[in-house]
Coordinates of C-alpha atoms and ligand atoms in Angstrom, one line a residue:
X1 CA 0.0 0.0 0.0
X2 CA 2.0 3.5 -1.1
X3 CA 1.5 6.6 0.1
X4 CA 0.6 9.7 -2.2
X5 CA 3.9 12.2 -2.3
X6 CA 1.7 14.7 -1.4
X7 CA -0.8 14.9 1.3
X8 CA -2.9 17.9 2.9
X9 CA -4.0 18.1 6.4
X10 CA -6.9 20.0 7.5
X11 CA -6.9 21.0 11.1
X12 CA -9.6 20.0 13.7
X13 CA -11.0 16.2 14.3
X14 CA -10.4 14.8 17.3
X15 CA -8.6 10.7 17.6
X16 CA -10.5 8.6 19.3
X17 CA -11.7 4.8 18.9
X18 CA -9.3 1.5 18.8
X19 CA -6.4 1.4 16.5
X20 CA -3.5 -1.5 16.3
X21 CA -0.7 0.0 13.9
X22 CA 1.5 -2.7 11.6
X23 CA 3.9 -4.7 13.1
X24 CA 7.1 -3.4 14.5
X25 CA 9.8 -3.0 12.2
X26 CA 13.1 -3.6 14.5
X27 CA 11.8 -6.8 15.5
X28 CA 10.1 -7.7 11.6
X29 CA 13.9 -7.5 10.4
X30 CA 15.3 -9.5 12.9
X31 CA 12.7 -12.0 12.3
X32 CA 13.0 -12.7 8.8
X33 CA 17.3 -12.5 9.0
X34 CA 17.2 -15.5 11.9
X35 CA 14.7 -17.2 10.2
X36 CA 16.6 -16.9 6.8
X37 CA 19.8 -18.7 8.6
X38 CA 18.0 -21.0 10.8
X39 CA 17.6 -24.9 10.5
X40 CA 13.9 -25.5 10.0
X41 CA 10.8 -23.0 9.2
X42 CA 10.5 -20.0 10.9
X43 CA 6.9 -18.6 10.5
X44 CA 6.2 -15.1 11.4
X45 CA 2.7 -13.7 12.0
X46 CA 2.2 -9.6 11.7
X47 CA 5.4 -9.1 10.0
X48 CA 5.8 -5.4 8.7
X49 CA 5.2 -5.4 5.2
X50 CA 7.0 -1.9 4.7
X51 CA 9.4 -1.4 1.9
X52 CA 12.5 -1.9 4.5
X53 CA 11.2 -5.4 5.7
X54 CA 10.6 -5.8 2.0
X55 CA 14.5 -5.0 1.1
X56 CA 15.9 -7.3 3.4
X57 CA 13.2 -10.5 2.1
X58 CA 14.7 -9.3 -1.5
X59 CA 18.3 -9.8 -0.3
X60 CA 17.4 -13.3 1.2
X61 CA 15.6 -14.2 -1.8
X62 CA 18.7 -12.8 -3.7
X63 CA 21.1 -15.3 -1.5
X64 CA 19.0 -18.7 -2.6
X65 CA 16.2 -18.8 0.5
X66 CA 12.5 -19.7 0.0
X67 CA 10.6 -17.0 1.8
X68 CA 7.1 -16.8 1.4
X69 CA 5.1 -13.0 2.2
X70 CA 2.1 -12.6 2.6
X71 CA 0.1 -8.7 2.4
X72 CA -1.4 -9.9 6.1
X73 CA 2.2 -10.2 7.6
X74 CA 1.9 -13.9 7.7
X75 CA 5.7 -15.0 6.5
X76 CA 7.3 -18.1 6.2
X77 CA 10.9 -19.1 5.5
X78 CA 12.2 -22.7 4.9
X79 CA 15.4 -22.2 7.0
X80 CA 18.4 -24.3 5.5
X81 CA 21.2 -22.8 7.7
X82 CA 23.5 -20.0 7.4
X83 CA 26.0 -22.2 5.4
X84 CA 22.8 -22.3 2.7
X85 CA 23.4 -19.1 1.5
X86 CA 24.9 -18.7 -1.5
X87 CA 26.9 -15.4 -2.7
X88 CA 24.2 -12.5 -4.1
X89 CA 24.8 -12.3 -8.2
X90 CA 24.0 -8.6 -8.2
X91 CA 24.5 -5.8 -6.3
X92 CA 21.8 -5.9 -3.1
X93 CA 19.5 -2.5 -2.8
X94 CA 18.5 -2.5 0.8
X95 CA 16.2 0.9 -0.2
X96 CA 16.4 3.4 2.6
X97 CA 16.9 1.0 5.3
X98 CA 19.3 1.3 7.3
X99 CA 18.6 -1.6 9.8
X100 CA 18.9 -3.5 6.5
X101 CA 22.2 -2.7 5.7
X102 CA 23.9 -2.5 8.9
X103 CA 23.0 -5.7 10.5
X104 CA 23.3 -7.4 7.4
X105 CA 27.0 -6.1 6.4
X106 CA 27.8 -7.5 10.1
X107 CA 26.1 -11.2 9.4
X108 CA 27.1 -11.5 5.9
X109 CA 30.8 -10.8 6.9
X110 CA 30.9 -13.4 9.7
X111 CA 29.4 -15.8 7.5
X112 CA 32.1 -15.2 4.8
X113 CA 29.6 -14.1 2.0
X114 CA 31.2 -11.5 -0.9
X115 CA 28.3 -9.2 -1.2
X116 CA 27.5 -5.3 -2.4
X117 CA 25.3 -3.4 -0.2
X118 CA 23.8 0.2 -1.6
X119 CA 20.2 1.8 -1.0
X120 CA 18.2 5.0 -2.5
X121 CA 20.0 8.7 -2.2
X122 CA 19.1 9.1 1.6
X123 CA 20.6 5.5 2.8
X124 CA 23.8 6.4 0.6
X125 CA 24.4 9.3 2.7
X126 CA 24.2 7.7 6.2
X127 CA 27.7 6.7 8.2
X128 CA 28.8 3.2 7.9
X129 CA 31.9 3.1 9.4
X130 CA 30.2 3.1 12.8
X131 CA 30.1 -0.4 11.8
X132 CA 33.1 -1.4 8.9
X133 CA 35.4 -0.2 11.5
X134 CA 34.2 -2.8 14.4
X135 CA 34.1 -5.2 11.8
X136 CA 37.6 -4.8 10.6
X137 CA 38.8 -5.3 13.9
X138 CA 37.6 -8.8 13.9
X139 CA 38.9 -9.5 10.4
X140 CA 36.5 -8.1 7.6
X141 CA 37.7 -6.2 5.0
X142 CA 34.5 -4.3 3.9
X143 CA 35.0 -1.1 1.7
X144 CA 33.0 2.2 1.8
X145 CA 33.0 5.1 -0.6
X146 CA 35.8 7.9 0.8
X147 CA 33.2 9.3 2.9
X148 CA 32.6 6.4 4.7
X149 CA 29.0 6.0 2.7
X150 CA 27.1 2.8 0.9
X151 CA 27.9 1.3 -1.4
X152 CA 29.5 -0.9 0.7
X153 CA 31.3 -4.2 -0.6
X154 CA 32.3 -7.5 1.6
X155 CA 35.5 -8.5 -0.5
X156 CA 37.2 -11.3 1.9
X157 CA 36.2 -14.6 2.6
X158 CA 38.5 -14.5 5.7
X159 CA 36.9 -15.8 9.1
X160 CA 36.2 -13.6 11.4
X161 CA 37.5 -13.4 15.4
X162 CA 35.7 -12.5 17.9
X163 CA 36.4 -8.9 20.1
X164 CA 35.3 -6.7 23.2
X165 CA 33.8 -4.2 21.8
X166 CA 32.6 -0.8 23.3
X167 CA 30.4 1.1 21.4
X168 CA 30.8 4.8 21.0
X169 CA 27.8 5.7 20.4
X170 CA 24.3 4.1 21.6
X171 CA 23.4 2.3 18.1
X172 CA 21.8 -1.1 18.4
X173 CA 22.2 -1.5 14.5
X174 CA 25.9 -1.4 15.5
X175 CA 25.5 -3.9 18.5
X176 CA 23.5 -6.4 16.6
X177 CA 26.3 -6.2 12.9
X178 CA 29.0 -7.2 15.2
X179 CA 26.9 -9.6 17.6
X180 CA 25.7 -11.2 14.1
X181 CA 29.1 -11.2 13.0
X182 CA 30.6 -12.5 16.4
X183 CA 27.7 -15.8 15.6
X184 CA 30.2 -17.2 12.7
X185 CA 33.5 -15.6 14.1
X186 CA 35.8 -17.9 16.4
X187 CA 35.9 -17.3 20.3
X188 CA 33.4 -15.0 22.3
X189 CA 32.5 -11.3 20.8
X190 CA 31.1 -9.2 23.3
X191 CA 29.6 -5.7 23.2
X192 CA 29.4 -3.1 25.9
X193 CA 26.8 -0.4 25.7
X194 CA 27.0 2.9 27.7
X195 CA 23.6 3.7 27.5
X196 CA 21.0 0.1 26.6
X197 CA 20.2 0.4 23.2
X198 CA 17.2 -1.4 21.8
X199 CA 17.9 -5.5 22.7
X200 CA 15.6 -7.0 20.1
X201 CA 18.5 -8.8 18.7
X202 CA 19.8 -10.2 22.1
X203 CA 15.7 -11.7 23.0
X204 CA 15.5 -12.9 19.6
X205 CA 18.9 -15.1 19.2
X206 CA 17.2 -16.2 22.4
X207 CA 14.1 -17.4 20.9
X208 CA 16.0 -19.5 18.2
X209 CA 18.4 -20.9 20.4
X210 CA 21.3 -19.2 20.7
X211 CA 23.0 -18.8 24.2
X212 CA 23.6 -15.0 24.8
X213 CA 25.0 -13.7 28.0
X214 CA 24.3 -10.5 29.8
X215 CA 26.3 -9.2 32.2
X216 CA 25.6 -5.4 33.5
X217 CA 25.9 -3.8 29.9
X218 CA 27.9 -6.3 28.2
X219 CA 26.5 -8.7 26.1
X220 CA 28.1 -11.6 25.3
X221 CA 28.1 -14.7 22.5
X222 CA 30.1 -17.6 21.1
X223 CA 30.7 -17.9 18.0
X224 CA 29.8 -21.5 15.9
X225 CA 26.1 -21.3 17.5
X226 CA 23.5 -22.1 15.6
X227 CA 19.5 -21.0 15.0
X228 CA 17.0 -23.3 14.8
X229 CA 14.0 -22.1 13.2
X230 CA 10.7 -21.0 15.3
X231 CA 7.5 -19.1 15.6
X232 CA 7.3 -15.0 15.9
X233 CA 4.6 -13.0 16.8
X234 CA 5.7 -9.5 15.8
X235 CA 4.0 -6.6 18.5
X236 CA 2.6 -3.7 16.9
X237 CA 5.5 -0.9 16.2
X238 CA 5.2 1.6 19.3
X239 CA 7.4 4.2 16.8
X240 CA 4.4 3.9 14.5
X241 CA 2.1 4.0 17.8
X242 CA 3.6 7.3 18.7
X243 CA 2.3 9.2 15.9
X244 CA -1.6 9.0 17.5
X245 CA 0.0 9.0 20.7
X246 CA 1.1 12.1 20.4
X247 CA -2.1 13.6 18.7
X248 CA -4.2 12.1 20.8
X249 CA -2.2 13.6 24.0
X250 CA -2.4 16.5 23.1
X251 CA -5.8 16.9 22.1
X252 CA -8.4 17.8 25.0
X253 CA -11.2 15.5 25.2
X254 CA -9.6 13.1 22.8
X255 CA -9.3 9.2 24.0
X256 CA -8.1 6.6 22.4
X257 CA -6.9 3.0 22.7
X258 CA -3.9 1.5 21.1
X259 CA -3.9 -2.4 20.8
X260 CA -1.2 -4.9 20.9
X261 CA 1.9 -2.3 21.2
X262 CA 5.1 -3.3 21.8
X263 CA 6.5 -2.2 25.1
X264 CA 9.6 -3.2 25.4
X265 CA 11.5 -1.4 28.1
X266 CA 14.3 -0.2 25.6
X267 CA 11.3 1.4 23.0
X268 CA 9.1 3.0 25.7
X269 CA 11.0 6.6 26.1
X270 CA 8.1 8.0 24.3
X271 CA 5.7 7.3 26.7
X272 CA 7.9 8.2 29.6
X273 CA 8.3 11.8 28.0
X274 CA 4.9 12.4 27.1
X275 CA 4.1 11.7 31.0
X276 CA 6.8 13.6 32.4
X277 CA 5.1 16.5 30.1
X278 CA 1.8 16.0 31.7
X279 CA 0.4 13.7 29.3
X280 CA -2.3 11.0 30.2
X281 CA -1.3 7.4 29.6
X282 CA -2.2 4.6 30.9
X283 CA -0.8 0.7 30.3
X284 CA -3.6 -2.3 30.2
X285 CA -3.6 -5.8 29.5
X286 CA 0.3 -6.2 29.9
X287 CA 1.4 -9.6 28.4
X288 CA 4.1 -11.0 26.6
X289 CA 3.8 -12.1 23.1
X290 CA 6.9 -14.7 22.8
X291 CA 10.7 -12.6 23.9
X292 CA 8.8 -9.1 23.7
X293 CA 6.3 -7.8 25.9
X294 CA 3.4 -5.8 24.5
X295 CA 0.2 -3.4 26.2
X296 CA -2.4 -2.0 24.9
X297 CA -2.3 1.8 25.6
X298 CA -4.7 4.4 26.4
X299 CA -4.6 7.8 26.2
X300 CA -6.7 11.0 27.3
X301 CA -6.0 14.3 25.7
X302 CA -4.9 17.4 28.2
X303 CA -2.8 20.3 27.7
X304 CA 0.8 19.5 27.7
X305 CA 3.6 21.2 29.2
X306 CA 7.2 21.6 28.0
X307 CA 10.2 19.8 29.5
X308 CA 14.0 19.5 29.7
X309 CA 14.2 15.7 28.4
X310 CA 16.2 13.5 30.2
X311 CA 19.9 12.4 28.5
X312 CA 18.8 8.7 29.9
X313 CA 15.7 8.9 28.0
X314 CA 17.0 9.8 24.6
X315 CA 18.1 6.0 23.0
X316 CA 14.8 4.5 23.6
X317 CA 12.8 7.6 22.2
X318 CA 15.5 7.8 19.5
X319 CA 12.9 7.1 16.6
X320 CA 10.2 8.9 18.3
X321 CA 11.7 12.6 18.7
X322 CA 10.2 14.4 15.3
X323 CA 6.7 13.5 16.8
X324 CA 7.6 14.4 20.4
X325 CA 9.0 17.9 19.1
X326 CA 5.5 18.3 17.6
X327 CA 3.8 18.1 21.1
X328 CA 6.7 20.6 22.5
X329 CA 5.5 22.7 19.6
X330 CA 2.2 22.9 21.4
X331 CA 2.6 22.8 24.6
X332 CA 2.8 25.0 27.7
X333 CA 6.8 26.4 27.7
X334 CA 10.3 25.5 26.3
X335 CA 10.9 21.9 25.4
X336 CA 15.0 21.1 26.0
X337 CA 16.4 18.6 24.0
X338 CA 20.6 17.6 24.0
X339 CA 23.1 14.5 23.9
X340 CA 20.6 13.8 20.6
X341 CA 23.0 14.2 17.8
X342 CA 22.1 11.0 16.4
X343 CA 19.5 12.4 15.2
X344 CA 21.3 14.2 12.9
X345 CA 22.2 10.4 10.9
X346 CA 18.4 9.2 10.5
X347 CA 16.8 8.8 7.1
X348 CA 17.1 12.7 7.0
X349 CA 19.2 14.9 9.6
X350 CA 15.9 15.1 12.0
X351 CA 17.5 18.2 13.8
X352 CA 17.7 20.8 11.1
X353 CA 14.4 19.2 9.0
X354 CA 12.5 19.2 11.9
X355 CA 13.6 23.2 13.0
X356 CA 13.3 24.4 9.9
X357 CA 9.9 22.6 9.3
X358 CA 8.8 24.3 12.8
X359 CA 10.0 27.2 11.8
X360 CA 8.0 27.4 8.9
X361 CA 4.7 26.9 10.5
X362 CA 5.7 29.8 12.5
X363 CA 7.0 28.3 15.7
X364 CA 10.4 29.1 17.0
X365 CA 12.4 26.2 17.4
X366 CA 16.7 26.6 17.4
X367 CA 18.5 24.0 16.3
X368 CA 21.3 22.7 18.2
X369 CA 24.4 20.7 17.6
X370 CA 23.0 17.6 19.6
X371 CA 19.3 18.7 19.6
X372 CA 16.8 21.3 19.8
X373 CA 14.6 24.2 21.8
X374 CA 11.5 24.7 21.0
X375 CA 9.2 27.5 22.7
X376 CA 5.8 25.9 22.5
X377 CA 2.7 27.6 23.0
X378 CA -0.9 25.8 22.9
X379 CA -1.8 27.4 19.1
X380 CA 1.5 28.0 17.9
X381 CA 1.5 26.0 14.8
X382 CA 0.5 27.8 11.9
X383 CA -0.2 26.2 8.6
X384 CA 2.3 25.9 5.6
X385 CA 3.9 23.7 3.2
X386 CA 7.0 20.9 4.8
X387 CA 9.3 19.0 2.6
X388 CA 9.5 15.7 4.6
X389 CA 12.9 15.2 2.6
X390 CA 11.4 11.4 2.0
X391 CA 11.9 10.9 5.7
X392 CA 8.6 8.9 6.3
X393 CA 9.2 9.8 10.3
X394 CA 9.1 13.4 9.7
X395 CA 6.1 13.6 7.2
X396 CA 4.0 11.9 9.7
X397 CA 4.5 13.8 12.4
X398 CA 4.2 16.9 10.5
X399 CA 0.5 15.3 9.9
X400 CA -0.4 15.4 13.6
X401 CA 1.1 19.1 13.4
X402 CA -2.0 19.9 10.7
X403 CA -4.5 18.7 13.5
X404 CA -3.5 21.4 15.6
X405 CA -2.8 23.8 13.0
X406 CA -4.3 27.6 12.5
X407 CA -4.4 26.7 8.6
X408 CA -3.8 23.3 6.7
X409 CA -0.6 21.6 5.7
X410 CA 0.9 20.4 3.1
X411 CA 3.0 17.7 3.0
X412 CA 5.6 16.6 0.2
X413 CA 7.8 13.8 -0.1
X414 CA 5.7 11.6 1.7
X415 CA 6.0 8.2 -0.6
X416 CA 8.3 7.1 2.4
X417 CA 5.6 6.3 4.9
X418 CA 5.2 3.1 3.1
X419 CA 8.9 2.3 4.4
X420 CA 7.7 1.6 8.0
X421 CA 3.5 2.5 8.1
X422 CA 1.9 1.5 4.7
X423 CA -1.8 1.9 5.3
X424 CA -1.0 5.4 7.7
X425 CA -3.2 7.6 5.8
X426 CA -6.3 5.1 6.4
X427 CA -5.4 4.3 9.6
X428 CA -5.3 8.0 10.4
X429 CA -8.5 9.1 8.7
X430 CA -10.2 6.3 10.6
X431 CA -9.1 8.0 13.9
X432 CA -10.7 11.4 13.0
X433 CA -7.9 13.0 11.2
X434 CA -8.5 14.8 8.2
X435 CA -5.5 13.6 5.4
X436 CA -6.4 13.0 2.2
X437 CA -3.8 13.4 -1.1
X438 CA -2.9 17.1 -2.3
X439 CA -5.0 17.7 -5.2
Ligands
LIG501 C1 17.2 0.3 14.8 C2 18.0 1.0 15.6 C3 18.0 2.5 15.7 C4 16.8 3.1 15.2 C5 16.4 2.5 13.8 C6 16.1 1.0 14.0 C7 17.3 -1.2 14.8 O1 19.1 3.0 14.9 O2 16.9 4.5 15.0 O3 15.2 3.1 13.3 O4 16.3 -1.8 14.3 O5 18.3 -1.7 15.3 P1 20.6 3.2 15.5 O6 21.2 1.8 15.8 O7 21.4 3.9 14.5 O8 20.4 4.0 16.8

């Protein structure tokens, strides 16, 4: 299901009723990589069926494995074992993923596998030595273009060794290309994280067999393990979530129920924030579905207030922050944001889009080297026209801004939604939003 590149947003409507959103897209990946080296099927129910999951099925397909996708999220993989793979014949286009590219440089390097690894212009701009350099240091030799950019190519066929490796910045793309790597490499690789990044990886090796240790912030594996294939039940995306979280938060008299979210403790920042700006949230029905534990979440509308965001809080709202900086836009008082600068490597630099997006609807926002201010006022957001720079995260939460907008707004660029929310635009008007495409 793609999204039009332009969409309008009239202001008003109210969110309200029971949504679920697709299934989450960290933990989709993940699901169809193990499954794709495992021994046996691997089935997955609500798989995202975004363009990114779609990229990394491709490459699969592209390396010899028999995946079968449904549009309903059902998938299934005949699992014959890492040592099935054979060597892509062409180039692989991971698309504007980069979960895609990252953990799979990291897997098909441990494994061996010569491969070429590009995307679409945005991907081809995003660092990648964050994780060649890790990867050298346990034997790969993996080229990037001068700037240290995709296309990235896997030339040796050296084994890999394992390392201790501290991460310098919180990334769990980079965690999980060197623990994936570290699975085929000799010895133990372990990884020590300042700050816990998102452990999908760590549950999910779990959940097809593999022995990982945790110790304090270290996480630990042998290599020569291997993955036996197994059922996955994928939560609903809580980054997709927070889009109608956030609208609905901030909208008096709204209410609305989220089902089947994903709530794992490393994801949840957003909620945390939204509180700690006065927001009213509340967790039911909190079960696990398999490794990951999911809610369903309900939220009341009330004015919000701004806040200096916590440094702790900023990996596991990492995804979440163009939405949240709409709610600063509208809330009571300054909204602090630092310590963010990834932000600046996402599918667009989600410092300066975001400001200057802000700014063009009229609220003052000043961009920082590691994050933002933004002097939020209930009414502050004007209408206009925002570029979303293909960044799907940043045209939808420019849509929530049109809700609480003094005149519409139009979006362009917005084809990448169908990266990580196809089906957003229904999904929205269903809630009471008004979308519809540009005429
Ligand atoms: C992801 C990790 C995060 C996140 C991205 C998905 C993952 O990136 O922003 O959307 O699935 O591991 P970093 O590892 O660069 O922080």
């Amino acid at each position: 299901m793609s999204a039009p590149d332009r969409l309008i947003v009239t202001p008003g409507g109210r969110l309200s009723g029971t949504l679920t959103v697709p299934g989450d897209k960290s933990i989709s990946h993940r699901a169809v990589m193990f499954g794709a080296i495992a021994r046996g099927e691997t089935v997955i129910e609500g798989c995202l069926m975004g363009d990114d999951v779609r990229a990394t099925i491709n490459a699969f397909r592209a390396m010899g494995v028999a995946i079968e996708a449904h549009d309903d999220g059902r998938v299934a993989i005949d699992g014959r074992g890492a040592d099935a793979l054979r060597e892509p014949e062409h180039a692989l286009d991971m698309g504007n993923s980069g979960t895609s590219i990252r953990l799979l440089t990291g897997l098909l390097a441990g494994l061996g596998i010569r491969a070429q690894l590009g995307g679409d212009a945005s991907l081809n701009h995003r660092p990648m030595r964050r994780v060649t350099e890790p990867l050298a240091l346990m034997g790969a030799d993996i080229a990037t273009t001068d700037a240290g950019t995709p296309p990235l190519r896997i030339r040796s066929r050296a084994p890999l060794h394992g390392i201790r490796y501290e991460l310098p910045v919180a990334s769990a793309q980079v965690k999980s290309a060197v623990l994936l790597a570290g699975l085929n490499a000799s010895g133990e690789t372990r990884v020590v994280e300042r700050l816990p990044s998102r452990d999908h990886t760590e549950r999910m090796l779990r959940a097809f067999g593999v022995q990982v240790e945790l110790a304090g912030h270290t996480i630990g594996l042998r290599g020569g393990q291997t993955l036996t294939g197994t059922r996955i039940s994928v939560p609903g995306d809580i980054s997709s979530a927070a889009f109608f979280l956030v609208g609905a938060a901030m909208s008096e008299g709204a209410s609305l129920r989220l089902e089947n979210i994903g709530m794992n403790p490393t994801r949840t920042g957003v909620i945390d924030i939204l509180r700690l700006m006065g927001a009213d949230i509340e967790l039911l029905a909190e079960r696990a579905a398999g490794a990951e534990p999911v809610a369903d979440i309900v939220v009341r509308g009330r004015r919000l207030h701004g806040v200096d965001i916590p440094a702790a809080l900023v990996p596991s709202a990492i995804d979440e922050f163009p939405a949240l900086f709409i709610a600063a836009a509208n809330a009571e008082g300054t909204t602090r944001l630092g310590q963010a600068d990834e932000l600046r490597h996402k599918e667009s630099d989600r410092i300066d889009v975001m400001a200057s997006g802000l700014h063009e609807l009229g609220v003052e926002a000043t961009a920082l080297d590691d994050g933002i201010v933004i002097v939020g006022r209930p009414g502050a957001l004007g209408g206009g026209a925002i570029d979303s720079r293909g960044d799907h995260r940043i045209a939808m939460s420019f849509a929530v801004a049109g809700m609480f907008a003094s005149a519409p707004i139009e979006l362009t660029g917005c084809t990448a939604i169908a990266t990580s929310f196809p089906g957003f635009v229904a999904t929205a008007r269903r809630a009471g939003m008004a979308i519809a495409a540009a005429p």
